[in-house]
């Protein structure tokens, strides 16, 4: 089945006359032939049901769970995405739903796909999205005392502030140690003068002094060098002979 057919099939199987359940829509991802996938958007309340239909051998036969993760959409909440694959029919589908930023929660797929356990734990840890009915939703990668969710866009990337740059000099600093332009900070990296142990202690960067331009009287233009035409340029051999004579 093509990605278009996969998406249409799942939308058809999830069709309902109850508008309260929400609409199910499908599109096709990028990637070109062999890499494009059907992307099916489902309401969060129908997330588990969509995965169950996709796994059904009589529907899409997606018997293999590949991965699940999330995307921080800021004011739009979080997009939760799972990739399912059919080992028999050789097609896949990307299930996508959206959860709110406050108390984000979606139903776990572990009872359908046991392989989802590790991925749901990682997504819970990195984004703070709760997977309801997960049998063991505990930290996976970070130490127990760690606070926050590193893949949320508001998470402060404090490594460059908490400890010095490991190189011999900061990026942009010259070998001579002269004044340099303040380096650009990527998103999430705070200004060390506004956050962290050096708050309020860092002097502003020096502004390099540019040499003053000579002042010319108004209306006066510098003299241009005389133009030399090709006829006036003698070959080097002729010049050398003339000098010898």
CSV table of C-alpha atoms in Angstrom, one decimal:
chain,number,residue,atom,x,y,z
A,1,UNK,CA,0.0,0.0,0.0
A,2,UNK,CA,1.2,3.5,-0.8
A,3,UNK,CA,1.4,6.1,2.0
A,4,UNK,CA,-1.8,7.7,0.6
A,5,UNK,CA,-3.6,4.4,0.8
A,6,UNK,CA,-2.4,3.7,4.3
A,7,UNK,CA,-3.6,7.1,5.5
A,8,UNK,CA,-7.0,6.8,3.8
A,9,UNK,CA,-7.5,3.2,5.1
A,10,UNK,CA,-6.9,4.2,8.7
A,11,UNK,CA,-9.1,7.3,8.5
A,12,UNK,CA,-11.9,5.1,7.0
A,13,UNK,CA,-11.5,2.6,9.8
A,14,UNK,CA,-11.7,5.3,12.4
A,15,UNK,CA,-14.7,7.1,10.9
A,16,UNK,CA,-17.5,7.8,13.3
A,17,UNK,CA,-20.8,9.7,13.4
A,18,UNK,CA,-20.1,11.1,16.8
A,19,UNK,CA,-18.5,14.6,16.4
A,20,UNK,CA,-17.6,14.7,20.0
A,21,UNK,CA,-14.8,12.1,19.4
A,22,UNK,CA,-13.0,14.5,17.1
A,23,UNK,CA,-11.8,14.3,13.5
A,24,UNK,CA,-9.1,12.0,12.1
A,25,UNK,CA,-7.1,13.3,9.2
A,26,UNK,CA,-4.2,12.0,7.1
A,27,UNK,CA,-1.4,13.5,5.1
A,28,UNK,CA,1.9,12.2,3.7
A,29,UNK,CA,5.3,13.1,5.1
A,30,UNK,CA,8.3,14.2,3.0
A,31,UNK,CA,11.2,12.0,2.2
A,32,UNK,CA,10.4,10.9,-1.4
A,33,UNK,CA,9.7,7.4,-2.7
A,34,UNK,CA,10.6,4.7,-0.2
A,35,UNK,CA,10.8,7.1,2.7
A,36,UNK,CA,7.5,8.9,2.8
A,37,UNK,CA,5.0,7.8,5.4
A,38,UNK,CA,1.3,8.3,6.0
A,39,UNK,CA,0.8,10.8,8.9
A,40,UNK,CA,-2.5,10.3,10.7
A,41,UNK,CA,-3.6,12.9,13.2
A,42,UNK,CA,-5.9,11.6,15.9
A,43,UNK,CA,-7.5,13.1,19.0
A,44,UNK,CA,-5.7,12.3,22.2
A,45,UNK,CA,-8.7,10.4,23.5
A,46,UNK,CA,-8.4,8.0,20.5
A,47,UNK,CA,-4.7,7.5,20.5
A,48,UNK,CA,-4.7,4.0,21.9
A,49,UNK,CA,-7.6,3.0,19.6
A,50,UNK,CA,-5.8,4.2,16.5
A,51,UNK,CA,-2.8,2.1,17.4
A,52,UNK,CA,-5.0,-0.9,18.0
A,53,UNK,CA,-6.5,-0.6,14.6
A,54,UNK,CA,-3.1,-0.1,12.9
A,55,UNK,CA,-1.9,-3.3,14.6
A,56,UNK,CA,-4.9,-5.3,13.5
A,57,UNK,CA,-3.9,-7.9,10.8
A,58,UNK,CA,-7.2,-7.2,8.9
A,59,UNK,CA,-6.5,-3.5,8.9
A,60,UNK,CA,-2.9,-2.3,8.4
A,61,UNK,CA,-1.1,-5.2,10.1
A,62,UNK,CA,1.5,-2.8,11.7
A,63,UNK,CA,3.0,-5.4,14.1
A,64,UNK,CA,6.3,-3.7,14.8
A,65,UNK,CA,6.7,-0.7,17.1
A,66,UNK,CA,9.6,1.5,16.0
A,67,UNK,CA,9.6,4.5,18.2
A,68,UNK,CA,7.6,7.2,20.0
A,69,UNK,CA,8.7,10.8,20.8
A,70,UNK,CA,7.4,14.3,21.1
A,71,UNK,CA,7.9,17.8,19.7
A,72,UNK,CA,7.6,20.9,21.8
A,73,UNK,CA,5.1,23.3,20.0
A,74,UNK,CA,5.3,26.0,22.7
A,75,UNK,CA,1.8,27.5,23.0
A,76,UNK,CA,0.4,24.7,20.9
A,77,UNK,CA,1.4,22.1,23.6
A,78,UNK,CA,3.2,18.9,22.6
A,79,UNK,CA,2.9,16.8,19.5
A,80,UNK,CA,3.3,13.1,20.4
A,81,UNK,CA,4.3,10.9,17.4
A,82,UNK,CA,4.7,7.1,17.1
A,83,UNK,CA,6.0,5.2,14.1
A,84,UNK,CA,4.5,1.8,13.5
A,85,UNK,CA,5.6,-0.7,10.8
A,86,UNK,CA,4.2,-3.7,9.1
A,87,UNK,CA,6.8,-6.4,8.6
A,88,UNK,CA,4.5,-8.4,6.3
A,89,UNK,CA,3.1,-5.6,4.1
A,90,UNK,CA,6.2,-3.4,4.2
A,91,UNK,CA,4.5,-0.1,5.0
A,92,UNK,CA,4.5,2.2,7.9
A,93,UNK,CA,2.3,4.9,9.6
A,94,UNK,CA,3.1,7.9,11.8
A,95,UNK,CA,0.4,8.3,14.4
A,96,UNK,CA,0.3,11.9,15.8
A,97,UNK,CA,-1.7,13.5,18.5
A,98,UNK,CA,-1.5,16.7,20.5
A,99,UNK,CA,-1.5,17.2,24.3
A,100,UNK,CA,-1.8,20.4,26.2
A,101,UNK,CA,1.2,22.1,27.8
A,102,UNK,CA,-0.3,22.0,31.3
A,103,UNK,CA,-0.6,18.4,32.6
A,104,UNK,CA,0.2,16.7,29.3
A,105,UNK,CA,-1.1,13.1,29.3
A,106,UNK,CA,-1.7,10.4,26.7
A,107,UNK,CA,-2.5,6.7,27.0
A,108,UNK,CA,0.4,4.2,27.0
A,109,UNK,CA,0.7,1.7,24.1
A,110,UNK,CA,2.7,-0.9,26.2
A,111,UNK,CA,-0.2,-3.4,26.3
A,112,UNK,CA,-0.3,-3.3,22.5
A,113,UNK,CA,3.4,-3.0,21.8
A,114,UNK,CA,5.7,-4.0,24.8
A,115,UNK,CA,8.6,-2.4,23.0
A,116,UNK,CA,7.0,1.0,23.6
A,117,UNK,CA,8.0,0.9,27.3
A,118,UNK,CA,11.5,2.3,26.9
A,119,UNK,CA,10.4,5.0,24.5
A,120,UNK,CA,7.6,6.2,26.6
A,121,UNK,CA,9.8,6.4,29.7
A,122,UNK,CA,12.3,8.5,27.7
A,123,UNK,CA,9.6,10.8,26.4
A,124,UNK,CA,8.2,11.2,29.9
A,125,UNK,CA,11.6,12.1,31.2
A,126,UNK,CA,12.6,14.5,28.4
A,127,UNK,CA,9.3,16.3,27.9
A,128,UNK,CA,7.3,15.6,31.1
A,129,UNK,CA,4.4,13.9,29.2
A,130,UNK,CA,2.6,11.3,31.3
A,131,UNK,CA,1.7,7.9,29.6
A,132,UNK,CA,-1.3,6.7,31.5
A,133,UNK,CA,-1.3,3.0,32.5
A,134,UNK,CA,2.4,2.6,31.8
A,135,UNK,CA,3.6,-0.2,34.2
A,136,UNK,CA,6.9,1.4,35.2
A,137,UNK,CA,7.1,5.1,34.3
A,138,UNK,CA,10.3,6.0,36.2
A,139,UNK,CA,13.4,7.9,35.1
A,140,UNK,CA,15.5,6.2,32.5
A,141,UNK,CA,18.6,8.3,31.6
A,142,UNK,CA,18.9,11.2,34.2
A,143,UNK,CA,19.9,10.9,37.8
A,144,UNK,CA,17.0,10.9,40.4
A,145,UNK,CA,17.9,14.4,41.7
A,146,UNK,CA,17.7,16.0,38.2
A,147,UNK,CA,15.0,18.7,37.9
A,148,UNK,CA,13.2,19.7,34.7
A,149,UNK,CA,12.7,18.2,31.3
A,150,UNK,CA,15.7,18.8,29.0
A,151,UNK,CA,13.9,18.7,25.6
A,152,UNK,CA,11.3,21.4,26.5
A,153,UNK,CA,12.2,24.6,24.8
A,154,UNK,CA,12.0,26.6,28.0
A,155,UNK,CA,14.6,24.4,29.6
A,156,UNK,CA,17.7,26.4,30.4
A,157,UNK,CA,20.9,25.0,28.8
A,158,UNK,CA,23.1,26.0,31.7
A,159,UNK,CA,26.3,24.0,30.9
A,160,UNK,CA,28.1,27.0,29.3
A,161,UNK,CA,27.2,29.1,32.4
A,162,UNK,CA,27.8,26.6,35.2
A,163,UNK,CA,31.3,25.7,34.0
A,164,UNK,CA,33.9,27.4,31.7
A,165,UNK,CA,34.4,26.7,28.1
A,166,UNK,CA,36.9,23.8,27.8
A,167,UNK,CA,38.9,25.3,24.9
A,168,UNK,CA,42.0,27.6,25.1
A,169,UNK,CA,39.8,30.6,24.2
A,170,UNK,CA,36.2,31.3,23.6
A,171,UNK,CA,34.8,31.1,20.1
A,172,UNK,CA,35.5,34.4,18.3
A,173,UNK,CA,38.4,35.4,20.5
A,174,UNK,CA,41.7,36.2,18.7
A,175,UNK,CA,45.1,34.8,19.4
A,176,UNK,CA,46.3,38.3,20.5
A,177,UNK,CA,43.6,38.5,23.1
A,178,UNK,CA,42.3,41.8,21.7
A,179,UNK,CA,38.7,42.9,22.1
A,180,UNK,CA,36.2,40.6,20.5
A,181,UNK,CA,32.6,40.7,19.5
A,182,UNK,CA,30.3,39.1,22.0
A,183,UNK,CA,29.5,35.5,20.9
A,184,UNK,CA,26.0,34.7,19.8
A,185,UNK,CA,24.1,32.4,22.2
A,186,UNK,CA,22.0,29.5,20.9
A,187,UNK,CA,18.3,29.3,22.1
A,188,UNK,CA,18.1,28.2,25.7
A,189,UNK,CA,21.6,29.4,26.7
A,190,UNK,CA,21.2,32.3,29.2
A,191,UNK,CA,23.4,35.3,29.5
A,192,UNK,CA,25.9,34.5,32.2
A,193,UNK,CA,25.7,38.1,33.4
A,194,UNK,CA,21.9,37.6,34.0
A,195,UNK,CA,21.8,34.0,35.3
A,196,UNK,CA,24.2,31.7,37.2
A,197,UNK,CA,27.1,32.1,39.6
A,198,UNK,CA,28.6,35.1,37.6
A,199,UNK,CA,25.4,37.1,37.6
A,200,UNK,CA,26.1,40.8,37.6
A,201,UNK,CA,29.9,40.2,37.8
A,202,UNK,CA,30.9,40.2,34.1
A,203,UNK,CA,32.0,43.5,32.6
A,204,UNK,CA,30.5,44.4,29.2
A,205,UNK,CA,32.6,43.4,26.2
A,206,UNK,CA,35.0,46.0,24.9
A,207,UNK,CA,34.2,47.8,21.7
A,208,UNK,CA,37.2,47.7,19.3
A,209,UNK,CA,38.5,51.2,18.4
A,210,UNK,CA,38.4,52.0,14.7
A,211,UNK,CA,41.0,54.4,13.3
A,212,UNK,CA,39.5,57.8,12.4
A,213,UNK,CA,39.1,58.6,8.8
A,214,UNK,CA,40.8,61.6,7.4
A,215,UNK,CA,38.5,64.6,7.1
A,216,UNK,CA,38.3,66.1,3.6
A,217,UNK,CA,36.9,69.5,2.7
A,218,UNK,CA,33.3,69.4,1.4
A,219,UNK,CA,33.1,68.7,-2.3
A,220,UNK,CA,36.7,67.7,-2.6
A,221,UNK,CA,37.4,64.2,-4.1
A,222,UNK,CA,40.7,62.4,-3.9
A,223,UNK,CA,42.8,62.4,-7.1
A,224,UNK,CA,42.6,59.2,-9.1
A,225,UNK,CA,45.8,57.6,-10.5
A,226,UNK,CA,46.3,58.1,-14.2
A,227,UNK,CA,44.9,55.4,-16.4
A,228,UNK,CA,47.4,53.5,-18.5
A,229,UNK,CA,46.2,52.2,-21.9
A,230,UNK,CA,47.3,48.9,-23.3
A,231,UNK,CA,49.3,50.7,-26.1
A,232,UNK,CA,51.4,52.5,-23.4
A,233,UNK,CA,52.5,49.2,-21.8
A,234,UNK,CA,55.7,47.9,-23.3
A,235,UNK,CA,56.6,44.2,-23.1
A,236,UNK,CA,59.3,43.3,-20.6
A,237,UNK,CA,61.8,42.3,-23.4
A,238,UNK,CA,61.6,45.6,-25.1
A,239,UNK,CA,62.0,47.4,-21.8
A,240,UNK,CA,65.1,45.4,-21.0
A,241,UNK,CA,66.6,46.0,-24.5
A,242,UNK,CA,66.0,49.8,-24.2
A,243,UNK,CA,67.8,49.9,-20.9
A,244,UNK,CA,70.8,47.9,-22.3
A,245,UNK,CA,71.2,50.4,-25.2
